[in-house]
């Protein structure tokens, strides 16, 4: 991997092994939500721990050779809703929108309006694929007619058409049961809903989203609807611009206590910038890091966990002087890409993509998406964004909160420049009407570099990257196919499995003793069931880098065999050295 793979087969493997389960599966699941099983939770925890250790506690020195100053934070998921007004998240559009990606255009349109305007236009439909047969607009037109002319008849015919939609690859994403129930309903509102009138958004938001999604996609391909502004067929899929999940705090559900589940962890860092500075007395440059859940009501959760509605982020906001920000941007961009390689992601599959000027958010001076060639896609997809956000966020929070302490006074610089001044008081000096450029040398809003990574996306990438099918000899020397998860040892859910070769001659006791000695340090697994070959296979599928076997010689010379998952080499090692062998493999950078 990642050559192309059957994601359904892969998801089944992940389920069977206990990596990832569909959330609330026994009730039919819920779109966009996932649970991590016993192996998955260890894998994801190892990813977050590696990030925390390598970025927060032990980042490499900065471009000037100095230590990086970095501290952590753990903020509440629900914050004062004013935070989201200041950040711009609450001011977005409530409707799904599409945007034109053509250079020089980049206009935004309401998805439903485009859909309606192309309704019935045969030339807009894709040719030669299954969607022509399961053409949703035609079905809806037919439904309208049936509803008007034959309200009780034609049920069987209708059902067949719905089945055809169900068969279409894309409809399966959107729970055809929903469509079915709308269509089967004789409620005027529901029928109206399929026709995308004004009542639709309220009565059937999911159906609405499904229909608008069809605007651009046909059986996985883009539906070439031209942009009404420039005429090019480069529209994105519809996406909600206001992706925030709403909730209420307190016993009464009213507008006054409306709150949001955070759509990113970053804002918690910005609003605590002053608290962190005051409590730590950190000086620029420094970073604040946070790992935590984020929620986005994505219109189109897909590709297994890649786009979920609940996910975890690993974010750093690195505050620095404006005149040093480009240097820090480059530092973080390069460091973050390298980090993935040190954890076993092949550099061929890892593609940093500098966003073009026309793609950048209006406040951003530069953004690099670190992309990964996921096996479900022809194009690399974002794992992490490293953005130069300028002073946008702190300025916005200063303005909205009225707090004037979100800027920075560079005391060191002020003191260093004391020679040419008549006063050492900044307040007094301000009375002398210095130029804005001079003031900014000492007092300014820091610039921010933001490496923002997804813990779940990286977990998925690690699973894809590790998945390998190869051939190994079985007990009789015949070749057999094995699935082996080639995780980097730092990320592997189980670090070592300990086997007594047979359950006699003191071997189980020695194996259990070793297991108990190792388990305070690593996640180790004791297995005395079945043939050793079969025990190896089970550990290969779990991605365990080392299998340690206690055999007949152990009692004689106090040695064990350690079998390497990838090379299959078996080495005899003194019992007293086992812990050191595992520890060496787990060293960062090893
Ligand atoms: P995308 O364009 O893929 O939606 P984004 O640019 O909106 O991503 P950011 O807001 O930059 O994403 O979030 C930072 C990181 O959080 C992303 O690089 C990704 O790893 C992760 N992330 C964002 N949205 C999701 C999601 N819906 N599901 C899983 N991870 C996500």
Coordinates of C-alpha atoms and ligand atoms in Angstrom, one line a residue:
X1 CA 0.0 0.0 0.0
X2 CA -0.9 2.5 -0.9
X3 CA -1.5 1.2 -4.4
X4 CA -5.3 1.2 -5.1
X5 CA -7.2 -1.0 -2.7
X6 CA -10.7 -2.1 -2.2
X7 CA -11.7 0.2 0.7
X8 CA -14.7 -2.0 1.7
X9 CA -12.3 -5.0 2.1
X10 CA -9.8 -2.8 4.0
X11 CA -12.5 -1.5 6.3
X12 CA -13.6 -5.0 7.0
X13 CA -10.0 -6.0 7.8
X14 CA -9.8 -3.0 10.2
X15 CA -13.0 -4.1 11.9
X16 CA -12.1 -7.8 12.1
X17 CA -8.7 -6.9 13.7
X18 CA -10.2 -4.4 16.1
X19 CA -8.7 -1.2 14.6
X20 CA -11.8 0.7 13.6
X21 CA -15.5 0.0 14.1
X22 CA -18.5 1.9 12.7
X23 CA -20.1 3.9 15.5
X24 CA -23.3 2.4 17.0
X25 CA -23.1 -0.3 14.4
X26 CA -25.8 -2.5 16.0
X27 CA -28.3 0.3 15.3
X28 CA -27.2 0.6 11.7
X29 CA -24.3 3.0 12.3
X30 CA -24.3 6.8 12.0
X31 CA -22.8 8.5 9.0
X32 CA -19.4 10.2 9.7
X33 CA -18.7 8.7 13.2
X34 CA -16.2 6.0 14.0
X35 CA -15.0 4.1 17.1
X36 CA -11.5 2.8 17.7
X37 CA -11.2 -0.8 18.8
X38 CA -8.6 -2.4 21.1
X39 CA -5.8 -2.2 18.6
X40 CA -6.9 1.1 17.0
X41 CA -7.0 2.9 20.3
X42 CA -3.4 2.0 21.0
X43 CA -2.4 3.0 17.5
X44 CA -4.0 6.4 17.7
X45 CA -2.7 7.0 21.2
X46 CA 0.8 6.2 20.0
X47 CA 0.4 8.7 17.2
X48 CA -0.7 11.4 19.6
X49 CA 2.0 10.5 22.0
X50 CA 4.7 10.7 19.3
X51 CA 3.4 14.1 18.2
X52 CA 3.4 15.4 21.7
X53 CA 6.8 14.1 22.5
X54 CA 8.4 15.2 19.2
X55 CA 6.7 18.6 18.8
X56 CA 5.9 19.8 22.4
X57 CA 8.4 18.2 24.7
X58 CA 11.3 17.6 22.4
X59 CA 11.1 19.6 19.2
X60 CA 14.4 20.0 17.3
X61 CA 16.2 23.4 17.7
X62 CA 14.9 26.3 15.6
X63 CA 16.5 27.9 12.5
X64 CA 18.8 29.9 14.8
X65 CA 20.0 26.8 16.7
X66 CA 18.1 27.8 19.8
X67 CA 15.7 25.5 21.7
X68 CA 12.1 25.8 20.7
X69 CA 9.8 27.0 23.5
X70 CA 6.6 25.1 23.4
X71 CA 3.8 24.4 25.9
X72 CA 0.6 22.5 25.9
X73 CA -3.1 23.3 26.5
X74 CA -6.3 21.4 26.9
X75 CA -9.4 23.6 26.3
X76 CA -13.1 22.9 26.6
X77 CA -14.9 21.8 23.5
X78 CA -17.7 24.3 24.1
X79 CA -16.6 27.9 24.3
X80 CA -18.4 31.2 24.5
X81 CA -20.2 31.5 21.1
X82 CA -18.6 34.9 20.6
X83 CA -15.4 33.1 19.9
X84 CA -16.9 31.7 16.7
X85 CA -18.2 35.1 15.7
X86 CA -14.7 36.5 16.0
X87 CA -13.1 33.6 14.2
X88 CA -15.5 33.9 11.3
X89 CA -17.0 30.4 11.8
X90 CA -20.4 31.6 12.9
X91 CA -20.7 34.2 10.2
X92 CA -20.6 31.6 7.4
X93 CA -23.4 30.6 5.1
X94 CA -26.0 28.2 6.4
X95 CA -26.6 26.7 2.9
X96 CA -24.4 24.3 1.1
X97 CA -22.3 26.3 -1.3
X98 CA -20.1 25.4 -4.3
X99 CA -17.1 27.5 -5.3
X100 CA -15.4 27.8 -8.6
X101 CA -11.8 26.8 -8.5
X102 CA -10.9 28.4 -11.9
X103 CA -8.1 30.9 -11.6
X104 CA -9.4 34.4 -11.5
X105 CA -13.0 33.4 -10.7
X106 CA -13.3 31.7 -7.3
X107 CA -16.9 32.8 -7.0
X108 CA -19.3 31.2 -4.5
X109 CA -22.8 30.0 -5.4
X110 CA -25.6 28.4 -3.5
X111 CA -25.6 24.7 -4.5
X112 CA -29.4 24.4 -4.7
X113 CA -29.7 27.3 -7.0
X114 CA -27.2 25.9 -9.5
X115 CA -28.9 22.5 -9.3
X116 CA -32.3 24.0 -10.0
X117 CA -30.9 26.1 -12.8
X118 CA -29.5 23.0 -14.5
X119 CA -32.6 20.9 -13.8
X120 CA -34.0 19.3 -16.9
X121 CA -31.1 20.4 -19.1
X122 CA -30.1 17.2 -20.8
X123 CA -26.8 18.6 -22.1
X124 CA -25.7 18.9 -18.5
X125 CA -25.9 15.3 -17.7
X126 CA -22.9 13.0 -17.8
X127 CA -22.8 10.7 -20.7
X128 CA -22.0 7.0 -20.7
X129 CA -22.1 6.2 -17.1
X130 CA -24.5 4.6 -14.7
X131 CA -25.9 7.9 -13.5
X132 CA -27.7 8.4 -16.8
X133 CA -29.8 5.4 -15.9
X134 CA -30.3 6.3 -12.3
X135 CA -30.9 9.9 -13.1
X136 CA -32.1 11.6 -10.0
X137 CA -33.6 14.7 -11.6
X138 CA -35.7 12.5 -13.9
X139 CA -36.9 10.5 -10.9
X140 CA -37.8 13.6 -9.1
X141 CA -39.7 15.1 -12.1
X142 CA -41.5 11.8 -12.3
X143 CA -42.3 11.9 -8.6
X144 CA -43.7 15.4 -9.0
X145 CA -45.9 14.2 -11.9
X146 CA -47.1 11.2 -10.0
X147 CA -47.8 13.3 -6.9
X148 CA -49.9 15.7 -8.9
X149 CA -51.6 13.3 -11.2
X150 CA -51.6 9.9 -9.5
X151 CA -51.2 10.4 -5.8
X152 CA -52.0 6.8 -4.8
X153 CA -50.9 4.8 -7.8
X154 CA -47.6 3.8 -9.3
X155 CA -46.1 2.8 -6.0
X156 CA -44.3 -0.3 -7.4
X157 CA -42.9 1.8 -10.3
X158 CA -41.7 4.3 -7.8
X159 CA -40.0 1.7 -5.6
X160 CA -38.1 0.3 -8.6
X161 CA -36.8 3.7 -9.4
X162 CA -35.7 4.2 -5.8
X163 CA -34.0 0.8 -6.0
X164 CA -32.0 2.1 -9.0
X165 CA -30.9 5.1 -7.0
X166 CA -29.9 2.7 -4.2
X167 CA -27.8 0.7 -6.6
X168 CA -26.0 3.8 -7.8
X169 CA -22.6 3.9 -6.1
X170 CA -23.1 7.4 -4.9
X171 CA -26.6 7.0 -3.5
X172 CA -25.3 4.3 -1.1
X173 CA -23.3 7.0 0.7
X174 CA -26.5 8.9 1.5
X175 CA -28.6 6.3 3.1
X176 CA -31.2 5.6 0.5
X177 CA -33.6 4.7 3.2
X178 CA -34.0 8.4 3.8
X179 CA -34.8 9.1 0.2
X180 CA -37.1 6.1 0.2
X181 CA -39.1 7.4 3.2
X182 CA -39.4 10.8 1.7
X183 CA -40.7 9.4 -1.5
X184 CA -43.0 6.9 0.1
X185 CA -44.5 9.6 2.3
X186 CA -47.7 11.2 1.1
X187 CA -46.8 14.3 3.2
X188 CA -47.0 17.2 0.9
X189 CA -43.9 18.7 2.7
X190 CA -41.8 15.7 2.0
X191 CA -42.7 15.6 -1.6
X192 CA -42.1 19.3 -1.8
X193 CA -38.8 18.5 -0.2
X194 CA -37.6 16.3 -3.1
X195 CA -38.3 19.2 -5.4
X196 CA -36.0 21.4 -3.5
X197 CA -38.4 24.2 -2.6
X198 CA -38.1 26.5 0.3
X199 CA -39.6 24.0 2.7
X200 CA -37.0 21.4 1.9
X201 CA -34.1 22.6 3.9
X202 CA -36.1 22.6 7.1
X203 CA -38.0 19.4 6.6
X204 CA -35.4 17.2 5.0
X205 CA -31.9 18.7 5.4
X206 CA -30.2 15.4 4.7
X207 CA -32.1 14.8 1.5
X208 CA -31.4 18.3 0.5
X209 CA -27.7 17.7 0.9
X210 CA -27.9 14.5 -1.0
X211 CA -29.6 16.2 -3.9
X212 CA -27.2 19.1 -4.0
X213 CA -24.3 16.8 -3.9
X214 CA -25.5 15.3 -7.1
X215 CA -24.9 18.6 -8.7
X216 CA -21.3 17.8 -9.3
X217 CA -21.0 14.1 -8.9
X218 CA -22.1 11.2 -11.0
X219 CA -21.0 7.7 -10.0
X220 CA -17.9 9.3 -8.5
X221 CA -17.2 11.6 -11.4
X222 CA -17.8 15.3 -11.6
X223 CA -20.9 16.4 -13.3
X224 CA -19.7 19.2 -15.5
X225 CA -22.0 21.9 -14.5
X226 CA -20.4 25.1 -15.8
X227 CA -19.8 28.0 -13.4
X228 CA -22.5 30.6 -14.1
X229 CA -19.8 33.4 -13.8
X230 CA -16.9 32.1 -15.9
X231 CA -18.4 29.1 -17.7
X232 CA -15.6 26.7 -16.7
X233 CA -16.5 23.4 -15.2
X234 CA -14.4 23.5 -12.1
X235 CA -16.9 23.7 -9.4
X236 CA -16.2 22.1 -6.0
X237 CA -18.7 19.7 -4.5
X238 CA -21.3 21.5 -2.3
X239 CA -20.0 22.1 1.2
X240 CA -21.6 23.8 4.1
X241 CA -19.8 26.9 5.0
X242 CA -21.2 26.8 8.5
X243 CA -20.2 23.4 9.5
X244 CA -20.6 23.8 13.2
X245 CA -22.7 21.5 15.3
X246 CA -25.1 23.3 17.5
X247 CA -26.0 22.5 21.1
X248 CA -27.5 24.3 24.1
X249 CA -26.1 24.8 27.5
X250 CA -28.3 24.7 30.6
X251 CA -31.8 23.3 31.0
X252 CA -33.6 25.5 28.6
X253 CA -33.2 25.2 24.9
X254 CA -33.3 28.8 23.7
X255 CA -31.4 31.1 21.4
X256 CA -29.7 32.7 24.5
X257 CA -27.9 29.5 25.4
X258 CA -27.1 28.3 21.9
X259 CA -23.5 27.0 21.8
X260 CA -21.3 25.1 19.4
X261 CA -19.1 22.1 19.4
X262 CA -15.8 23.5 18.4
X263 CA -14.9 22.9 14.7
X264 CA -11.2 23.3 15.4
X265 CA -9.0 23.4 18.5
X266 CA -7.0 26.4 17.3
X267 CA -9.4 29.1 18.7
X268 CA -9.0 27.8 22.2
X269 CA -5.3 28.5 21.9
X270 CA -5.8 32.1 20.6
X271 CA -8.2 33.0 23.4
X272 CA -5.8 31.7 26.0
X273 CA -2.7 33.4 24.4
X274 CA -2.5 36.0 27.2
X275 CA -3.2 33.5 30.0
X276 CA -0.3 31.3 28.8
X277 CA 2.1 34.3 28.5
X278 CA 1.2 35.6 31.9
X279 CA 1.4 32.2 33.6
X280 CA 4.6 31.0 31.9
X281 CA 6.4 34.4 31.2
X282 CA 7.3 33.0 27.8
X283 CA 8.9 35.4 25.3
X284 CA 8.5 35.3 21.6
X285 CA 9.0 33.1 19.7
X286 CA 7.0 30.3 21.4
X287 CA 4.3 27.8 20.5
X288 CA 1.2 26.5 22.2
X289 CA 0.0 23.0 21.3
X290 CA -3.2 21.2 21.8
X291 CA -4.7 17.8 20.9
X292 CA -8.4 17.5 21.0
X293 CA -11.7 16.6 19.4
X294 CA -13.3 18.8 16.8
X295 CA -16.7 18.5 15.2
X296 CA -17.8 19.5 11.7
X297 CA -21.2 18.7 10.2
X298 CA -19.6 17.7 6.9
X299 CA -22.1 17.3 4.1
X300 CA -20.3 14.4 2.7
X301 CA -18.5 12.2 5.2
X302 CA -16.6 9.6 3.1
X303 CA -13.6 7.5 2.5
X304 CA -13.8 5.6 5.7
X305 CA -12.5 7.9 8.5
X306 CA -10.9 10.4 6.1
X307 CA -13.8 12.9 6.3
X308 CA -15.7 12.4 9.5
X309 CA -18.0 14.6 11.5
X310 CA -16.1 14.0 14.8
X311 CA -12.4 13.8 14.7
X312 CA -9.3 14.8 16.6
X313 CA -6.8 17.5 15.7
X314 CA -3.2 18.0 16.7
X315 CA -2.6 21.7 16.4
X316 CA 0.3 24.2 17.1
X317 CA 0.0 27.9 17.1
X318 CA 3.5 29.3 16.9
X319 CA 3.7 33.0 17.8
X320 CA 6.6 35.0 16.4
X321 CA 7.8 38.5 15.4
X322 CA 6.3 39.6 12.0
X323 CA 9.7 40.1 10.5
X324 CA 10.8 36.6 11.4
X325 CA 7.6 34.8 10.4
X326 CA 8.7 33.6 7.0
X327 CA 11.7 31.9 8.5
X328 CA 9.4 30.1 11.0
X329 CA 6.9 29.2 8.3
X330 CA 9.6 27.4 6.4
X331 CA 10.9 25.8 9.6
X332 CA 7.5 24.3 10.4
X333 CA 6.6 23.3 6.9
X334 CA 9.8 21.3 6.5
X335 CA 9.8 19.8 10.0
X336 CA 6.2 18.7 9.7
X337 CA 6.8 16.9 6.5
X338 CA 9.9 15.2 7.9
X339 CA 8.0 14.0 10.9
X340 CA 5.7 11.8 8.8
X341 CA 8.8 10.2 7.2
X342 CA 10.4 9.5 10.5
X343 CA 7.3 7.5 11.4
X344 CA 7.5 5.2 8.4
X345 CA 5.5 7.1 5.7
X346 CA 7.4 6.7 2.4
X347 CA 8.4 10.0 1.0
X348 CA 6.9 9.0 -2.4
X349 CA 3.5 9.0 -0.8
X350 CA 3.9 12.3 0.9
X351 CA 3.5 15.4 -1.1
X352 CA 3.8 18.9 0.2
X353 CA 1.7 21.3 -1.9
X354 CA 2.2 25.0 -1.6
X355 CA -1.1 26.6 -2.1
X356 CA -1.3 29.0 -5.1
X357 CA -1.9 32.7 -4.3
X358 CA -5.5 32.4 -5.6
X359 CA -6.2 29.6 -3.1
X360 CA -5.0 31.3 0.0
X361 CA -7.4 32.5 2.6
X362 CA -7.4 36.3 2.6
X363 CA -5.3 36.7 5.7
X364 CA -2.8 34.0 4.8
X365 CA 0.7 34.8 3.4
X366 CA 1.4 31.2 2.7
X367 CA 0.0 27.7 3.2
X368 CA 1.4 24.3 2.5
X369 CA -0.8 21.3 2.5
X370 CA 1.1 18.1 3.4
X371 CA -0.7 15.6 1.3
X372 CA -0.7 11.8 1.3
X373 CA -1.5 9.5 -1.6
X374 CA -4.3 7.6 0.0
X375 CA -5.1 4.3 -1.8
X376 CA -8.8 5.4 -2.3
X377 CA -7.9 8.4 -4.4
X378 CA -6.1 9.3 -7.7
X379 CA -4.9 12.5 -6.2
X380 CA -3.0 13.2 -3.0
X381 CA -5.2 14.3 -0.1
X382 CA -4.5 16.7 2.8
X383 CA -3.1 15.2 6.0
X384 CA -2.1 18.5 7.5
X385 CA -2.1 22.2 6.7
X386 CA 0.8 24.4 7.7
X387 CA -0.5 28.0 7.4
X388 CA 1.0 31.4 7.9
X389 CA -1.9 33.2 9.5
X390 CA -0.3 36.5 10.0
X391 CA -1.9 38.4 12.9
X392 CA -5.4 37.7 11.7
X393 CA -6.7 35.7 14.7
X394 CA -5.3 37.7 17.6
X395 CA -6.4 40.9 15.9
X396 CA -9.9 39.5 15.4
X397 CA -10.1 38.4 19.1
X398 CA -8.8 41.7 20.3
X399 CA -11.4 43.5 18.3
X400 CA -14.3 41.3 19.3
X401 CA -13.5 40.9 23.0
X402 CA -12.3 44.5 23.5
X403 CA -9.2 43.0 25.3
X404 CA -6.2 45.1 24.5
X405 CA -3.7 42.7 25.9
X406 CA -3.4 40.4 22.9
X407 CA -0.5 42.3 21.4
X408 CA 3.1 41.9 22.5
X409 CA 5.6 44.3 24.0
X410 CA 9.2 43.3 23.1
X411 CA 11.0 44.3 26.3
X412 CA 14.3 42.9 25.2
X413 CA 14.3 45.0 22.0
X414 CA 13.1 48.1 23.9
X415 CA 15.9 47.8 26.4
X416 CA 18.5 47.0 23.7
X417 CA 17.6 50.2 21.9
X418 CA 17.6 52.4 25.0
X419 CA 20.7 54.4 23.8
X420 CA 19.0 56.9 21.5
X421 CA 16.0 57.7 23.7
X422 CA 15.4 60.3 26.3
X423 CA 13.0 58.1 28.4
X424 CA 12.9 54.5 29.3
X425 CA 9.1 54.5 29.8
X426 CA 7.2 53.3 26.8
X427 CA 4.2 55.3 27.9
X428 CA 6.2 58.5 28.0
X429 CA 7.9 57.7 24.7
X430 CA 4.4 57.3 23.1
X431 CA 3.7 60.9 24.0
X432 CA 6.5 61.9 21.6
X433 CA 4.4 60.8 18.6
X434 CA 6.7 58.2 17.2
X435 CA 5.9 56.8 13.8
X436 CA 3.8 53.7 13.4
X437 CA 6.8 51.9 12.0
X438 CA 8.8 52.8 15.1
X439 CA 6.1 51.7 17.5
X440 CA 5.8 48.4 15.7
X441 CA 9.4 47.6 16.4
X442 CA 8.4 47.3 20.1
X443 CA 4.7 46.7 20.3
X444 CA 2.9 44.5 17.7
X445 CA 0.5 41.7 17.3
X446 CA 2.5 38.5 16.8
X447 CA 2.3 36.6 13.6
X448 CA 1.2 33.0 13.8
X449 CA 2.3 29.8 12.0
X450 CA -0.1 27.0 12.4
X451 CA 0.7 23.4 11.7
X452 CA -2.7 21.7 11.9
X453 CA -2.8 17.9 11.6
X454 CA -5.6 15.4 11.9
X455 CA -5.0 12.5 14.3
X456 CA -7.6 10.4 12.6
X457 CA -6.4 11.2 9.1
X458 CA -2.9 10.2 10.0
X459 CA -4.1 7.1 11.7
X460 CA -5.8 6.2 8.5
X461 CA -2.7 7.0 6.5
X462 CA -0.6 4.8 8.9
X463 CA -3.0 1.9 8.5
X464 CA -2.9 2.3 4.7
X465 CA 0.8 2.6 4.6
X466 CA 1.4 -0.4 6.9
X467 CA -1.0 -2.8 5.1
X468 CA 1.1 -5.3 3.2
X469 CA 0.4 -8.7 1.7
X470 CA 3.5 -10.8 1.2
X471 CA 4.6 -14.4 0.9
X472 CA 6.3 -16.2 3.7
X473 CA 7.2 -19.9 4.2
X474 CA 4.8 -21.8 6.5
X475 CA 5.9 -24.5 9.0
X476 CA 6.4 -27.0 6.2
X477 CA 8.4 -24.6 4.1
X478 CA 5.5 -23.9 1.6
X479 CA 4.9 -20.4 0.6
X480 CA 1.7 -18.8 2.1
X481 CA 0.3 -15.3 1.7
X482 CA 0.3 -13.3 4.9
X483 CA -1.2 -9.9 5.8
X484 CA 1.3 -7.9 7.8
X485 CA 0.8 -4.5 9.2
X486 CA 4.3 -2.9 8.9
X487 CA 3.8 -0.2 11.5
X488 CA 6.8 1.8 12.7
X489 CA 7.6 0.2 16.1
X490 CA 6.8 3.5 17.8
X491 CA 3.3 3.4 16.5
X492 CA 2.7 -0.4 16.6
X493 CA -0.2 -1.1 19.0
X494 CA 1.6 -4.1 20.5
X495 CA 5.3 -3.8 20.8
X496 CA 6.1 -7.5 21.5
X497 CA 4.4 -10.8 21.9
X498 CA 5.7 -13.4 24.2
X499 CA 5.3 -17.1 23.5
X500 CA 6.2 -20.2 25.4
X501 CA 7.1 -22.6 22.6
X502 CA 5.2 -25.4 24.3
X503 CA 3.2 -25.4 27.5
X504 CA 5.5 -27.6 29.5
X505 CA 9.1 -27.8 30.9
X506 CA 8.8 -24.5 32.7
X507 CA 8.5 -22.5 29.5
X508 CA 5.0 -20.9 30.3
X509 CA 6.4 -19.8 33.7
X510 CA 9.5 -18.2 32.2
X511 CA 7.4 -16.6 29.5
X512 CA 4.9 -15.2 32.0
X513 CA 7.8 -13.9 34.1
X514 CA 9.2 -12.0 31.1
X515 CA 5.7 -10.7 30.2
X516 CA 5.3 -9.3 33.7
X517 CA 8.7 -7.7 33.6
X518 CA 8.0 -6.0 30.3
X519 CA 4.4 -4.9 30.7
X520 CA 5.1 -1.8 33.0
X521 CA 7.2 -0.4 30.1
X522 CA 5.4 -1.5 26.9
X523 CA 2.1 -2.9 25.6
X524 CA 3.1 -6.5 25.4
X525 CA 1.0 -9.6 24.7
X526 CA 1.2 -13.1 26.1
X527 CA 0.1 -15.9 23.9
X528 CA 0.3 -19.6 24.6
X529 CA -2.5 -20.8 22.3
X530 CA -2.0 -22.9 19.1
X531 CA 1.0 -23.5 16.9
X532 CA 3.8 -20.9 17.0
X533 CA 3.3 -20.3 13.2
X534 CA -0.3 -19.3 13.8
X535 CA 0.7 -17.1 16.7
X536 CA 3.2 -15.3 14.4
X537 CA 0.4 -14.7 11.8
X538 CA -1.9 -13.2 14.4
X539 CA 0.8 -10.8 15.5
X540 CA 1.8 -10.0 11.9
X541 CA -1.8 -8.9 11.3
X542 CA -1.7 -6.8 14.4
X543 CA 1.6 -5.3 13.3
X544 CA 3.6 -6.4 16.3
X545 CA 7.3 -5.8 15.5
X546 CA 8.8 -8.4 17.8
X547 CA 7.8 -12.0 18.8
X548 CA 9.8 -13.4 21.6
X549 CA 9.8 -17.2 22.1
X550 CA 10.9 -19.1 25.2
X551 CA 12.1 -22.5 24.1
X552 CA 14.0 -25.5 25.4
X553 CA 17.3 -23.7 25.4
X554 CA 16.1 -20.8 27.5
X555 CA 16.4 -22.9 30.7
X556 CA 19.9 -23.8 29.7
X557 CA 21.5 -20.5 28.7
X558 CA 18.9 -17.8 29.6
X559 CA 18.4 -16.8 26.0
X560 CA 15.3 -16.3 23.9
X561 CA 14.6 -15.9 20.2
X562 CA 13.4 -12.5 19.0
X563 CA 11.7 -12.7 15.6
X564 CA 11.6 -9.6 13.5
X565 CA 8.2 -9.0 11.8
X566 CA 9.6 -7.5 8.6
X567 CA 12.8 -9.5 7.9
X568 CA 11.5 -12.7 9.6
X569 CA 15.0 -13.0 11.0
X570 CA 15.3 -14.8 14.4
X571 CA 18.0 -13.7 16.7
X572 CA 19.1 -15.3 20.0
X573 CA 19.2 -12.7 22.7
X574 CA 19.9 -13.0 26.5
X575 CA 16.8 -12.6 28.5
X576 CA 18.4 -9.6 30.3
X577 CA 18.7 -7.8 27.0
X578 CA 15.1 -8.1 25.7
X579 CA 13.9 -4.8 27.1
X580 CA 16.9 -2.9 25.7
X581 CA 16.2 -4.4 22.2
X582 CA 12.6 -3.2 22.3
X583 CA 13.6 0.2 23.7
X584 CA 16.1 0.8 21.0
X585 CA 13.5 0.3 18.3
X586 CA 11.2 2.8 20.0
X587 CA 13.7 5.6 20.2
X588 CA 12.5 8.7 18.2
X589 CA 14.3 8.8 14.9
X590 CA 15.3 5.1 15.0
Ligands
LIG1 P1 -10.3 19.5 4.1 O1 -10.0 20.5 3.0 O2 -9.8 18.1 3.9 O3 -11.7 19.6 4.6 P2 -9.5 21.5 5.9 O4 -8.5 22.3 5.1 O5 -10.8 22.0 6.1 O6 -9.5 20.0 5.4 P3 -8.3 22.2 8.4 O7 -9.4 23.1 8.8 O8 -7.0 22.8 7.9 O9 -8.8 21.2 7.3 O10 -8.0 21.2 9.5 C1 -6.7 20.7 9.8 C2 -6.7 19.2 9.7 O11 -7.8 18.6 10.4 C3 -6.8 18.6 8.3 O12 -5.5 18.7 7.6 C4 -7.2 17.2 8.6 O13 -6.1 16.4 8.9 C5 -8.1 17.3 9.8 N1 -9.5 17.4 9.4 C6 -10.2 18.4 8.9 N2 -11.5 18.1 8.6 C7 -11.6 16.8 8.9 C8 -12.7 15.8 8.9 N3 -13.9 16.2 8.5 N4 -12.4 14.5 9.2 C9 -11.2 14.2 9.6 N5 -10.1 15.0 9.7 C10 -10.3 16.3 9.4

